[in-house]
PDB file of C-alpha atoms in Angstrom:
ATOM      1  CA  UNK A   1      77.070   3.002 152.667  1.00 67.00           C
ATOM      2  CA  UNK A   2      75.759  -0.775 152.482  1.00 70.00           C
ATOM      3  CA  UNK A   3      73.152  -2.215 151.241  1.00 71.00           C
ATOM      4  CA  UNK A   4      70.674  -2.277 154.705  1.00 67.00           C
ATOM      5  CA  UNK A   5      71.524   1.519 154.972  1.00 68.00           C
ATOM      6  CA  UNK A   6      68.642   1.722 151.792  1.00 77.00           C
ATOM      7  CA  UNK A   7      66.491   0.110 154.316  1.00 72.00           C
ATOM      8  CA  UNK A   8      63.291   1.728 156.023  1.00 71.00           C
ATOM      9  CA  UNK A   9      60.060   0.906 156.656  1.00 72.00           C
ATOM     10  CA  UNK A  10      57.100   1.784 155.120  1.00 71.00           C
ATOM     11  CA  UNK A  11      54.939   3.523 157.864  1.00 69.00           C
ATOM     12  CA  UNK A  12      57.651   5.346 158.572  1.00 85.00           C
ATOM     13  CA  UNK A  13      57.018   8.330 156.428  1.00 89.00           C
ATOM     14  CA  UNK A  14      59.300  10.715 157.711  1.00 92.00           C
ATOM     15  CA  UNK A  15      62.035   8.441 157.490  1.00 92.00           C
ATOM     16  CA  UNK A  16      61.291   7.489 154.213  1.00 96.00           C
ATOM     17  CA  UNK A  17      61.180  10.702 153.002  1.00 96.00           C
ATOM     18  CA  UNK A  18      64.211  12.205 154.488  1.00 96.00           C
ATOM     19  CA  UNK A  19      66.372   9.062 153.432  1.00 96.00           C
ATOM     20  CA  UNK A  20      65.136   9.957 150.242  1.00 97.00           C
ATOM     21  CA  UNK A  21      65.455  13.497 149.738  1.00 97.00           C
ATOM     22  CA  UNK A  22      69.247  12.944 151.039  1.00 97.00           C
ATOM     23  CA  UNK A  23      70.198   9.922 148.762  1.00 98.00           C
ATOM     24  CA  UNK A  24      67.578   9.565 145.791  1.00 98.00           C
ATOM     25  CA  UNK A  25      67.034   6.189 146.518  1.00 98.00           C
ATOM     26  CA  UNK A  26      65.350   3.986 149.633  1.00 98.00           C
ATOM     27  CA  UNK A  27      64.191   0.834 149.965  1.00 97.00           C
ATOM     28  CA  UNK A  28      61.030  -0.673 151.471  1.00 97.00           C
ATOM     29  CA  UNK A  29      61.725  -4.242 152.634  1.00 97.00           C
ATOM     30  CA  UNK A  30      58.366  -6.898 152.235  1.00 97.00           C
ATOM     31  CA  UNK A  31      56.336  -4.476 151.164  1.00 98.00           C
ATOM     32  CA  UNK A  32      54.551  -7.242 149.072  1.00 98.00           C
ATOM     33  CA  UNK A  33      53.856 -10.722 150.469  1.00 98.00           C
ATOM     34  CA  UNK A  34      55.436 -13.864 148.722  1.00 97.00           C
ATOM     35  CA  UNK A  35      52.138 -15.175 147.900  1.00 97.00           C
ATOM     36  CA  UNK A  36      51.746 -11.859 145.379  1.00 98.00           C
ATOM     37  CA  UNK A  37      54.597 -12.307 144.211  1.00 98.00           C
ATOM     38  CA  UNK A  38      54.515 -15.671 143.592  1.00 98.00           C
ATOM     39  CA  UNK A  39      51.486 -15.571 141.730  1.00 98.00           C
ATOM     40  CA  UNK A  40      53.720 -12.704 139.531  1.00 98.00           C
ATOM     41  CA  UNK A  41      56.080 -14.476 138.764  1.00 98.00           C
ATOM     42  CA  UNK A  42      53.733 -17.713 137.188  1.00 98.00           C
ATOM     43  CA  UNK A  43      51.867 -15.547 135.482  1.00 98.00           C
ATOM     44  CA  UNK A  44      54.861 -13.680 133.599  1.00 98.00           C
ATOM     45  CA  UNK A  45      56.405 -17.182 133.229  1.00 97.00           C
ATOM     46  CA  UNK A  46      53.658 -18.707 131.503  1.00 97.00           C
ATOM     47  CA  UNK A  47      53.579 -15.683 128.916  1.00 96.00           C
ATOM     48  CA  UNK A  48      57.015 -15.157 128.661  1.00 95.00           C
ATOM     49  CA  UNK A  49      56.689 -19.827 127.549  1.00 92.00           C
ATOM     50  CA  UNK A  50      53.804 -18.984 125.097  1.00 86.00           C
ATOM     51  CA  UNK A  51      52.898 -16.138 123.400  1.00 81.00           C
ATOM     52  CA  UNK A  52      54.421 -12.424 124.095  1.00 80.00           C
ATOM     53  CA  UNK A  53      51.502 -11.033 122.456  1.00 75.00           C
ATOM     54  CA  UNK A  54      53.908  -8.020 121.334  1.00 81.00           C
ATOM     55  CA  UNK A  55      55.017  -7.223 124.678  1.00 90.00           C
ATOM     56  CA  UNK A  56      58.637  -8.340 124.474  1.00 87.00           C
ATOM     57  CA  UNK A  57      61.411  -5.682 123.652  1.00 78.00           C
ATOM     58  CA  UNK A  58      64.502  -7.746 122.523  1.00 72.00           C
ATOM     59  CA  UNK A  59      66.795  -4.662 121.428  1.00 70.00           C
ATOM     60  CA  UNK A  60      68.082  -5.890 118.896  1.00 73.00           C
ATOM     61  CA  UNK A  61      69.475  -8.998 120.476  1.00 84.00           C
ATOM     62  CA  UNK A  62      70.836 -11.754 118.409  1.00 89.00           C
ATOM     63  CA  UNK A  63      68.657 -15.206 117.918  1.00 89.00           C
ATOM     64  CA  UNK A  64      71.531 -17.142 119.978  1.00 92.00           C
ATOM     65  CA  UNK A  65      71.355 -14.807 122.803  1.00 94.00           C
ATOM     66  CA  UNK A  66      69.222 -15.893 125.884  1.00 96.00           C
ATOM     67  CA  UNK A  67      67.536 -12.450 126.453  1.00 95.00           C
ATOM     68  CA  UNK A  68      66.423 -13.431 123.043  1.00 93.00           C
ATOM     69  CA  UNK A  69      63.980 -16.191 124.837  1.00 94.00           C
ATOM     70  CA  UNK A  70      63.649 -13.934 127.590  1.00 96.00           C
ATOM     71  CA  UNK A  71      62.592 -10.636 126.107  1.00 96.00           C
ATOM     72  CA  UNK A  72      61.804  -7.938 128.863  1.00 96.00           C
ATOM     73  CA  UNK A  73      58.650  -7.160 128.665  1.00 97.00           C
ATOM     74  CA  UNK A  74      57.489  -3.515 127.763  1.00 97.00           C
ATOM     75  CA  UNK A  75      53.995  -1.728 129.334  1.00 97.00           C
ATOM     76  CA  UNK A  76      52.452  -4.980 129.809  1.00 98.00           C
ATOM     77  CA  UNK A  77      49.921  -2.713 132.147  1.00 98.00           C
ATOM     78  CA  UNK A  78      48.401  -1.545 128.294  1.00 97.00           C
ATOM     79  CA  UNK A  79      47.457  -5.090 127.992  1.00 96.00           C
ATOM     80  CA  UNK A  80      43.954  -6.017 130.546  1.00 95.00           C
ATOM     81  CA  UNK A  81      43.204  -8.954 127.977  1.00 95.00           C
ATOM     82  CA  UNK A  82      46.467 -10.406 129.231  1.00 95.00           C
ATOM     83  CA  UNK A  83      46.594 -11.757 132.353  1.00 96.00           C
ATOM     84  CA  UNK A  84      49.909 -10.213 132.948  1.00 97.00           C
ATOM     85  CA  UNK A  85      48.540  -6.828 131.672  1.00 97.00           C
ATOM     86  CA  UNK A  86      45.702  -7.288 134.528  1.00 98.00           C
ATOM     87  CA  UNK A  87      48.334  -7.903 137.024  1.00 98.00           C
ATOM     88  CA  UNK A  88      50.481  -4.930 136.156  1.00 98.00           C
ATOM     89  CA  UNK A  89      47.452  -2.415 135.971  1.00 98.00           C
ATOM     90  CA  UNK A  90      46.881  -3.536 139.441  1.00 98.00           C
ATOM     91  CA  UNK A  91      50.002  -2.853 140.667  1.00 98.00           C
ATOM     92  CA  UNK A  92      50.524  -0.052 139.361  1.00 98.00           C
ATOM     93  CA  UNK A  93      47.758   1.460 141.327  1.00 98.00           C
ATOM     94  CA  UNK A  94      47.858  -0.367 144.755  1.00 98.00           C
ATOM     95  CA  UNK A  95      47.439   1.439 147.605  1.00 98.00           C
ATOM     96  CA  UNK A  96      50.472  -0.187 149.333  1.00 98.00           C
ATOM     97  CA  UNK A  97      53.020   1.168 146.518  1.00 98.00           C
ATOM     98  CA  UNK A  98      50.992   4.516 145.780  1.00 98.00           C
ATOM     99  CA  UNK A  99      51.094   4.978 149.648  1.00 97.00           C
ATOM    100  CA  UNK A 100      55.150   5.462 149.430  1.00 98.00           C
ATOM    101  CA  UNK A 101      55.058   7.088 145.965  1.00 98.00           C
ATOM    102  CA  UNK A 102      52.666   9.703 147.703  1.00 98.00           C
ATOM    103  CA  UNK A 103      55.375   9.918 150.517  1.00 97.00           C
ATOM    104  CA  UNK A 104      57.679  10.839 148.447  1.00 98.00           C
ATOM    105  CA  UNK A 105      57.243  12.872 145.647  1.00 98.00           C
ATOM    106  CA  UNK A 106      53.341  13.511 145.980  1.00 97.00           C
ATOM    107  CA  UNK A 107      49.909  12.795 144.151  1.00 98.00           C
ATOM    108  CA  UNK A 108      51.536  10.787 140.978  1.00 98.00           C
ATOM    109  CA  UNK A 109      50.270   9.029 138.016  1.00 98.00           C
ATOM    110  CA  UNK A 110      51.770   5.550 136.662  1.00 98.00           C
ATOM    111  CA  UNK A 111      54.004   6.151 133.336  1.00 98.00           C
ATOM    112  CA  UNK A 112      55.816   2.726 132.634  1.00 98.00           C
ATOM    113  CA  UNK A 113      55.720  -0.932 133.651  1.00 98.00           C
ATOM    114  CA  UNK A 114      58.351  -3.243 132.822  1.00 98.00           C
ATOM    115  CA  UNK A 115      59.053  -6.637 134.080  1.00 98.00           C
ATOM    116  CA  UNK A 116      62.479  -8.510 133.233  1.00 98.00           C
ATOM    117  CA  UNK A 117      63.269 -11.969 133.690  1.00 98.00           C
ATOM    118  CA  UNK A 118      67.480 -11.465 133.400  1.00 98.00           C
ATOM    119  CA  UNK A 119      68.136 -15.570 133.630  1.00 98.00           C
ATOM    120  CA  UNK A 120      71.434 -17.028 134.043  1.00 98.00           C
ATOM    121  CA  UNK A 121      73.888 -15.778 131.735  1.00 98.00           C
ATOM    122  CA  UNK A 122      72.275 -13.011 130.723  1.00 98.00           C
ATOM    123  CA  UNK A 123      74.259  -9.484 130.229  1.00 97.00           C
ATOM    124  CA  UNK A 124      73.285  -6.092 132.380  1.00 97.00           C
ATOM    125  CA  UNK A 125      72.356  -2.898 132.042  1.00 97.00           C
ATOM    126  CA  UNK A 126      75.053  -0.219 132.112  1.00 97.00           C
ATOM    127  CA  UNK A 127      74.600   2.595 134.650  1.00 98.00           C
ATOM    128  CA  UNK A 128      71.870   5.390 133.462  1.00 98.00           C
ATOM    129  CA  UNK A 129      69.037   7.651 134.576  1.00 98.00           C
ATOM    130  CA  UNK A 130      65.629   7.017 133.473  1.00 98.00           C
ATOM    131  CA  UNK A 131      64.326  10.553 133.220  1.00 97.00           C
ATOM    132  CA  UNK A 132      67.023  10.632 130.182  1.00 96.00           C
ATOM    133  CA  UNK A 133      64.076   8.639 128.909  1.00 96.00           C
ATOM    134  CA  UNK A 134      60.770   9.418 130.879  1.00 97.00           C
ATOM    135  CA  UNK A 135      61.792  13.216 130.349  1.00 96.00           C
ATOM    136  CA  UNK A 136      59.316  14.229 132.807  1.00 97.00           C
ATOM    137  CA  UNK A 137      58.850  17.837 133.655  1.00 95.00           C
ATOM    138  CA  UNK A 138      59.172  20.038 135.615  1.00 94.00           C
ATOM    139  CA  UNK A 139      60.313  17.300 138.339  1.00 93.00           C
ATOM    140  CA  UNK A 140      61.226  14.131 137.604  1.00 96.00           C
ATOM    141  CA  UNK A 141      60.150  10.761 137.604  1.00 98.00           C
ATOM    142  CA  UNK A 142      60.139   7.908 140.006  1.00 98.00           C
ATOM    143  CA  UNK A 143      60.896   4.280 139.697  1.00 98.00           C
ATOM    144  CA  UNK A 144      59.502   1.299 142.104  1.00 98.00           C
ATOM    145  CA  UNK A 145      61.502  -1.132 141.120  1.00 98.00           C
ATOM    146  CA  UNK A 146      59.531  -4.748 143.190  1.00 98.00           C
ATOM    147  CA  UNK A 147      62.006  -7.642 143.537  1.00 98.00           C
ATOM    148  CA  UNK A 148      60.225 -11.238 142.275  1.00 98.00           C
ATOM    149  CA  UNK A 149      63.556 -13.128 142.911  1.00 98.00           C
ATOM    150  CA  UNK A 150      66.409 -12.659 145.372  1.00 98.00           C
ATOM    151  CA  UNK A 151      68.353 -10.072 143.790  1.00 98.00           C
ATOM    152  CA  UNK A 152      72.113  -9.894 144.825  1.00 98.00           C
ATOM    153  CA  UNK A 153      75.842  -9.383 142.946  1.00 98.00           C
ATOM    154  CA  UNK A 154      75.759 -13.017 141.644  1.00 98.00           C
ATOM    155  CA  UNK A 155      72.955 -12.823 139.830  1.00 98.00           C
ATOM    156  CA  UNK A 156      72.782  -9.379 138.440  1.00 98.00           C
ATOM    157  CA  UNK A 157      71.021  -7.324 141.164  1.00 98.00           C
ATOM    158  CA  UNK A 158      70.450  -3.301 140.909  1.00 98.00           C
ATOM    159  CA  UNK A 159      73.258  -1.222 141.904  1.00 98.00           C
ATOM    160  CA  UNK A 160      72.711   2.381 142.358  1.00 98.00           C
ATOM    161  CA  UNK A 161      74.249   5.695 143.552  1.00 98.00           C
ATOM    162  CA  UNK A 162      73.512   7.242 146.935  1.00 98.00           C
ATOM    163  CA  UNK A 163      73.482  11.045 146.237  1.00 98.00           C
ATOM    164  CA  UNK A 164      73.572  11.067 142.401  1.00 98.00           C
ATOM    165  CA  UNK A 165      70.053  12.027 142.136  1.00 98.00           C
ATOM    166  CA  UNK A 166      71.373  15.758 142.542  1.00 97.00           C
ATOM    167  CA  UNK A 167      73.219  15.645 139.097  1.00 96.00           C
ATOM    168  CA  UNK A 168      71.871  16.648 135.961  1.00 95.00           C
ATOM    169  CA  UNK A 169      70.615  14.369 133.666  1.00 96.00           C
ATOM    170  CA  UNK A 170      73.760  13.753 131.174  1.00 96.00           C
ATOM    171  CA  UNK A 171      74.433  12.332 127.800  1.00 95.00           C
ATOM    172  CA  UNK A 172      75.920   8.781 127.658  1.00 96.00           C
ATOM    173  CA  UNK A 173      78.714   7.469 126.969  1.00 96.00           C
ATOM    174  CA  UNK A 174      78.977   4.215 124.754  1.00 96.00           C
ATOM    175  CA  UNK A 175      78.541   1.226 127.251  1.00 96.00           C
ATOM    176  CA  UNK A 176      80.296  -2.207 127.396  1.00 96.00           C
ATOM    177  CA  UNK A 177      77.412  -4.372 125.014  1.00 94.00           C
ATOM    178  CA  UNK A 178      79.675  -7.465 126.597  1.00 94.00           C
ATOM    179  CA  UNK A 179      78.190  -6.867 129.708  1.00 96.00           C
ATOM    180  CA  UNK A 180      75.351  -4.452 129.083  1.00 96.00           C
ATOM    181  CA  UNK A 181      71.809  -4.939 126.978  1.00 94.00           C
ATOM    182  CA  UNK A 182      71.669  -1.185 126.661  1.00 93.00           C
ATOM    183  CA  UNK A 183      74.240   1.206 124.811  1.00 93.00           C
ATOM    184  CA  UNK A 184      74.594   4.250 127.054  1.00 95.00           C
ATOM    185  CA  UNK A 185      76.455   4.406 130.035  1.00 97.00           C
ATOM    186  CA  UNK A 186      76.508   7.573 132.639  1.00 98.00           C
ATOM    187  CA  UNK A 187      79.768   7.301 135.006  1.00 96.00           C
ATOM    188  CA  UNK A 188      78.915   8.265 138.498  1.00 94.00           C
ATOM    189  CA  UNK A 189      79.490  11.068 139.730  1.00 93.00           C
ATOM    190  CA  UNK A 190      83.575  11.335 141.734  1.00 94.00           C
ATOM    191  CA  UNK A 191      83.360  10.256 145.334  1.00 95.00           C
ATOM    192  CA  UNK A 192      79.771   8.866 145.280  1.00 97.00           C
ATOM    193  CA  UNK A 193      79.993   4.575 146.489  1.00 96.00           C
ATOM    194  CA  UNK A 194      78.015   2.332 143.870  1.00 97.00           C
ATOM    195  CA  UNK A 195      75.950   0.492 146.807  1.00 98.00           C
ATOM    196  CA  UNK A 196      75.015  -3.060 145.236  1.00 98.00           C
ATOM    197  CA  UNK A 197      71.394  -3.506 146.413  1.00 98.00           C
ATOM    198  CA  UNK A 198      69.946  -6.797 148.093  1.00 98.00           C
ATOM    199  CA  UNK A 199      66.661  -7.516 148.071  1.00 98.00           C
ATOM    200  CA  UNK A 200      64.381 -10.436 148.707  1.00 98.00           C
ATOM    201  CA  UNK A 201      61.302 -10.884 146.708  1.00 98.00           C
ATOM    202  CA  UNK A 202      58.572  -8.410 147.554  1.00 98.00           C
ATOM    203  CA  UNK A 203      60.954  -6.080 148.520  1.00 98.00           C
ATOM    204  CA  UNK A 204      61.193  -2.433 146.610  1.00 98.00           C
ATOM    205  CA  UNK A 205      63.651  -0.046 146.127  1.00 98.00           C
ATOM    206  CA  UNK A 206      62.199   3.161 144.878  1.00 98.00           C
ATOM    207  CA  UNK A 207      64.675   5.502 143.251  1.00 98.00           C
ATOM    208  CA  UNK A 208      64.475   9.301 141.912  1.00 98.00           C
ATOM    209  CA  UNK A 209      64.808   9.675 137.581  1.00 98.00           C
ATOM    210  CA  UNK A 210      68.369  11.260 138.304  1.00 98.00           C
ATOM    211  CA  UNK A 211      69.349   9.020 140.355  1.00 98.00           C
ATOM    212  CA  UNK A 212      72.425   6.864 138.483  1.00 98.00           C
ATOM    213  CA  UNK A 213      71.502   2.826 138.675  1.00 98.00           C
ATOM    214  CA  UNK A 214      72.468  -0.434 136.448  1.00 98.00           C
ATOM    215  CA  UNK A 215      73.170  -3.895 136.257  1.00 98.00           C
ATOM    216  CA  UNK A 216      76.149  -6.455 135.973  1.00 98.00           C
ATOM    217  CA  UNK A 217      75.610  -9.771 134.395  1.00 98.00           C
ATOM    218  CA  UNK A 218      74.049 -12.853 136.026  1.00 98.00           C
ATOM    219  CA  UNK A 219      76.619 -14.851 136.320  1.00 98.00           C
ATOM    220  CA  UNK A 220      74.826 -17.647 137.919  1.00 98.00           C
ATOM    221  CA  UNK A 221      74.116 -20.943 136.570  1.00 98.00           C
ATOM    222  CA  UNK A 222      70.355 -21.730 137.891  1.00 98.00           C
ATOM    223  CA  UNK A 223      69.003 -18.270 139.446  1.00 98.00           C
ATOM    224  CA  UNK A 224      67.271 -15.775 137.410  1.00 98.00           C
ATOM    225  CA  UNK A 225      66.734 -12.125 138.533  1.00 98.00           C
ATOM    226  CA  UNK A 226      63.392 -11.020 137.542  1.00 98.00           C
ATOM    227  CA  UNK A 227      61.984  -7.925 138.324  1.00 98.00           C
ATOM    228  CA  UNK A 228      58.481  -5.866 137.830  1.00 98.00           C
ATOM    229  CA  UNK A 229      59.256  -2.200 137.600  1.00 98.00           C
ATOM    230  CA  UNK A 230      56.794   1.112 137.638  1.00 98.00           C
ATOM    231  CA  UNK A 231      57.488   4.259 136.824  1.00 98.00           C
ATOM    232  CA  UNK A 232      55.609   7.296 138.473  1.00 98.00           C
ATOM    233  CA  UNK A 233      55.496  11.062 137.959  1.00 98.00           C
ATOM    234  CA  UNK A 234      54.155  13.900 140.138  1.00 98.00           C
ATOM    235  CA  UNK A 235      50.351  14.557 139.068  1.00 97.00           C
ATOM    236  CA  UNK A 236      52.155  18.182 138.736  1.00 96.00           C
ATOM    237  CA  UNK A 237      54.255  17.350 135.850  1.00 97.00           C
ATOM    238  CA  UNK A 238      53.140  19.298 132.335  1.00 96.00           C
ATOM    239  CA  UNK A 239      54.928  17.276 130.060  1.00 97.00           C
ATOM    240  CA  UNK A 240      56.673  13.622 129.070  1.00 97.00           C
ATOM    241  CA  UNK A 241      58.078  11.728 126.276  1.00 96.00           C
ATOM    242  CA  UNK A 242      55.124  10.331 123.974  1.00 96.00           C
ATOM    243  CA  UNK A 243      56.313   6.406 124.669  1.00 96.00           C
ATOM    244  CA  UNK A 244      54.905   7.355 128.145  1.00 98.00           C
ATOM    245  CA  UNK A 245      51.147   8.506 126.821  1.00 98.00           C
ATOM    246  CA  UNK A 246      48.789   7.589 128.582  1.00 98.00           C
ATOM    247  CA  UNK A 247      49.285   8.068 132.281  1.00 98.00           C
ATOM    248  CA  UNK A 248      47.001   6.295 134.442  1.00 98.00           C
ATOM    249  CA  UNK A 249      45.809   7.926 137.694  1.00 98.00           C
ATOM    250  CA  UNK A 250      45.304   6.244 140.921  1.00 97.00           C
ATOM    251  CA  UNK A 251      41.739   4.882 139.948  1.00 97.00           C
ATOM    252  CA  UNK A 252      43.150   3.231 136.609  1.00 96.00           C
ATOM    253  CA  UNK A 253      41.510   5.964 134.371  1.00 97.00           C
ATOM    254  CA  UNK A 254      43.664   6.972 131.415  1.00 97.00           C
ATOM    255  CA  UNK A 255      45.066  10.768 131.696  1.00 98.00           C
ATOM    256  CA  UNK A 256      47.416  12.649 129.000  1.00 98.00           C
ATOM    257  CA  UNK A 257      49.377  15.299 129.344  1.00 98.00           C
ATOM    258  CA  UNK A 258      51.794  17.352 127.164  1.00 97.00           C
ATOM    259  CA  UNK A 259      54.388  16.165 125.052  1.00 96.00           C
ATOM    260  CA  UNK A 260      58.336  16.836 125.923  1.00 93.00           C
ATOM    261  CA  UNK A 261      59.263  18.366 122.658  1.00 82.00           C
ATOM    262  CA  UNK A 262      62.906  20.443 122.085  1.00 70.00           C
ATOM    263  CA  UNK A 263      66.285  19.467 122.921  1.00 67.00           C
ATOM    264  CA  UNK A 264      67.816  17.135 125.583  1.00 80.00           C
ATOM    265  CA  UNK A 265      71.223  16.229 127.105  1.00 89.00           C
ATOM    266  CA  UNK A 266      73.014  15.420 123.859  1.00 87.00           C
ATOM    267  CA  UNK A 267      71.908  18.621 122.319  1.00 73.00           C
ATOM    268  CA  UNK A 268      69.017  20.412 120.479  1.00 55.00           C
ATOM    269  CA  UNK A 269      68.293  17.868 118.136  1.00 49.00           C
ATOM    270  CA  UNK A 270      68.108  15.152 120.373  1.00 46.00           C
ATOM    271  CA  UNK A 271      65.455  12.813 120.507  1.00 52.00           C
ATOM    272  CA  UNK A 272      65.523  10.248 123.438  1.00 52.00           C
ATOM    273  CA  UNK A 273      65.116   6.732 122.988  1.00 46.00           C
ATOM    274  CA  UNK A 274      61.173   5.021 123.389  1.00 44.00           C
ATOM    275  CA  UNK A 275      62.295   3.183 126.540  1.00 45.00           C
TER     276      UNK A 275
END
């Protein structure tokens, strides 16, 4: 598989759907228009030069390390006195994204907004499943993950696993912190291709919580990769991680649900990470 076989349109709901029940992962090319996503990319430049205003998640990074300038940022939808917050809790509940959400997986509240910037030099993220941390039930979640640059291999862009979205969620591995932000790694699965994704900026690749997904380093020298990422999960699901309280439904109001409590893929007394 390449990377225009993640391809489809958005009207096409059928299409969209079937690509998606079969691989766990499809992508919707200029779903947003460049003048969005320019204005996106200002705004989380201007905040990302001033001040973070709390939002930045630098994991530990050390001060000489440039994703310590360039923090992602973490649920900056929380935030409406930010103009990046405003931006994000937009988004998150446009019609144009809820429209393919809907398609496929159903009526679905927002759980998580992220954006990062990943500029040149920056490491990865080593290959994982986000319901490891969403731990949405009974289903799963769903990422829209809304290219702001030109994402490719050179500087960093997503690669993911076609089919892997029918595994279990497993327990990491220790990843490569050379190359990776992140300290779990999840090997695909034997005889699944890692597809390395290209997208152009407005285009989104939405991908199922199972499905396995990460990040070599930017090994550019003047492009960064930034990215604005959402995180839905069916309006059927009874229970998530805390981190993930409050869901907002499609009208922006504020809903909870229960709390995942018990043990996960590392055993009975594990306790995922935030984010």
């Amino acid at each position: 598989m390449t990377a225009t076989a993640l391809s489809a349109a958005a009207e096409d709901g059928t299409v969209l759907r079937d690509r998606f029940d079969r691989d766990g992962v499809v992508q919707v090319d200029g779903l947003l228009p460049g003048n969005e996503i320019d204005d996106v990319r200002a705004a989380f430049m201007a905040r990302v030069d001033g001040d973070h205003a709390g939002l930045g998640a630098h994991d530990g990074v050390a001060p000489d390390d440039v994703l310590a300038r360039y923090p992602r940022f973490m649920q900056p939808h929380r935030r409406t006195d930010l103009d990046v917050g405003r931006i994000a809790r937009r988004l998150m509940t446009d019609r144009r994204l809820l429209d393919v959400v809907t398609t496929l997986i159903g009526p679905a509240y927002g759980a998580q907004s992220m954006f990062y910037f990943k500029p040149p030099s920056a490491r990865g993220q080593a290959m994982h499943q986000d319901n490891y941390f969403l731990r949405a039930h009974p289903e799963t979640c769903l990422a829209a993950w809304i290219a702001v640059d030109r994402c490719d291999a050179a500087n960093g862009g997503l690669k993911v696993v076609p089919g892997s979205h029918t595994m279990e969620i497993a327990c990491p591995e220790s990843a490569d912190r050379a190359e990776s932000f992140s300290d779990g790694l999840v090997r695909p699965p034997d005889g699944l291709p890692v597809v390395q994704s290209e997208l152009r900026p407005g285009d989104v690749l939405f991908f199922h919580g199972s499905t396995v997904h990460g990040s070599l380093p930017n090994t550019t020298s003047d492009r960064f990769r930034r990215s604005l990422i959402f995180h839905y999960v069916p309006r059927a699901s009874v229970e998530i991680s805390r981190y993930y309280q409050p869901l907002v439904d499609p009208l922006g109001r504020e809903v909870h649900i229960d709390e995942s409590t018990g043990g996960g893929p590392c055993g009975d007394g594990w306790e995922g990470a935030a984010h």
